[in-house]
C-alpha angles and dihedrals in degrees: 000000000000118000119229117230107205128194116241090257093049091049090049090051092050092048092048090050091051091050088051091048092050091047092051092047090050092048092053096038128098112260095191128236140197089307089068138284111304094011109142116243119237110269093247090053096053122096118215111267115259126205111198109247090226091062092051092045091050091054093046092048093048092050091050093047090052091049091245101114107124092009101096095156093060092042094052090046088056092044093051093047092049098045110010095187095064 
């Protein structure tokens, strides 16, 4: 399997995207409550998920700095070559 050699800016963009992805997953995930860990809360008890604007801004800025803003195909090719399981 070939190894991708990313520029510093590309690596920063991939890392920022992964932080964003993990933050979104955490925001949408079940945090557990008194009904047990992982038990889904009743719909009326759930707050809408929030992704901190700074995390989204970091990812957008990193993509732009790497010249990947608006070029999702190239970005996801880099992402897949750098961490194939994502």
